[in-house]
C-alpha cells in the first residue's frame, strides 16, 4: 500500500513537469501504426484491475472493500428507485442475492443491467451526474458518479473495448458497479436480447421483474433468475459451500471468512489438479433437498 502511494506520488510529481506523463502511465502508447484505443472506461492495472483509474488512490483492504460495495449497491438501488430508472441485479451480484440477499464478500465489483432504452435515457439525462448518499443510520456519507459510455449507441461487441455501458463509481476509491444494457441486436434471432458480452436472454426471462430485497434495500431481479444463474454459473455455483477463502454458514446464512479455504491463485491451481468428483466434496451433506428448497422458496 505504502509502495503504491509512493509510486503515485512520484508519478504526480512527474506529471507537474509534463501533463502527458500521467496519461502515458495509464496505458502503454499504441505503436505508431495502430489507431488510438477506443476504450472509454479505463481500469487500473494492479493485482485486481477493479478500480476506475480516475479515482484510484490505493488498493483497499477487505473490510473497506465490503463496506464500499455494500453502500454502492444501496445507493444505486435507492437512487434508481427514486428517479424511476428500471434496473435489476445481474451476474455475480445476482448469485450473491440468491445465496444470502447480499453481495458475495469476495467480489470486487457489482453488476446490474437495464434495457438499452433505459440506457439511452440515462445517457441523455444523467451522464456525469454526482449523487450524494447518506446511510439510514446517518453515519455514512458518500458521493457517487454516474458515467455513461458514449459507445452505448453501438449495441454489438465491436472491438470489445466498450462492453461496459455505464458505471456507478465511488469517487473516494474508484470501486464501482458495472451497468450494462441488453437489447435485440441480431435480426437473425428476433426476440433475443443480449449485452455486448454475448449474454443472451429472452424478454420473458427478464420481465416482469420480481421485487426482492438486496443489502436490505428494495431491488429487482429477472423473472427467471434461477435459469439465468444456472446457465451462467452451472448448478455447482448454487451448491458449493467453500469458495475464495469463505465458507457458507448454514445457520446464519452468510458467507464467513475462512482462511483455510483456498483463494486466488492457490484456489485456481487446486481446481486444475482436483478431479471432478472431489470438487463437490464441499457440497452440504443435507445436499439435495436443502438446496432444492433454497431454489424453490423464492417462488
Ligand atoms: C458522458 O460525459 C462524458 C464527459 O463529458 C463524455 O465523454 C461522454 O461521451 C458522455 N456520454 C454520453 C453517453 O454522452
XYZ file of N, CA and C in Angstrom, residues 12 49 104 122 155 191 199 206 244 269:
30
model
N 2.825 11.748 -9.660
C 2.198 13.062 -9.588
C 3.235 14.155 -9.765
N -7.330 -4.874 -10.869
C -7.890 -4.186 -12.029
C -9.293 -3.673 -11.816
N -21.531 -10.965 -2.564
C -20.597 -12.035 -2.222
C -19.338 -11.366 -1.678
N -30.623 7.314 -19.608
C -29.699 7.814 -18.575
C -28.501 8.523 -19.211
N -24.571 -1.386 -30.195
C -25.071 -2.465 -29.350
C -24.379 -3.808 -29.623
N -36.287 -11.382 -30.966
C -36.770 -11.781 -29.639
C -35.667 -12.244 -28.712
N -24.016 -12.322 -23.455
C -25.021 -12.978 -22.625
C -26.363 -12.789 -23.310
N -36.574 -12.021 -18.368
C -36.304 -10.805 -17.592
C -37.585 -10.218 -16.985
N -13.251 -19.145 -2.491
C -12.429 -17.928 -2.362
C -12.229 -17.474 -0.910
N -5.100 -23.082 -8.892
C -4.232 -24.212 -9.196
C -4.824 -25.494 -8.608
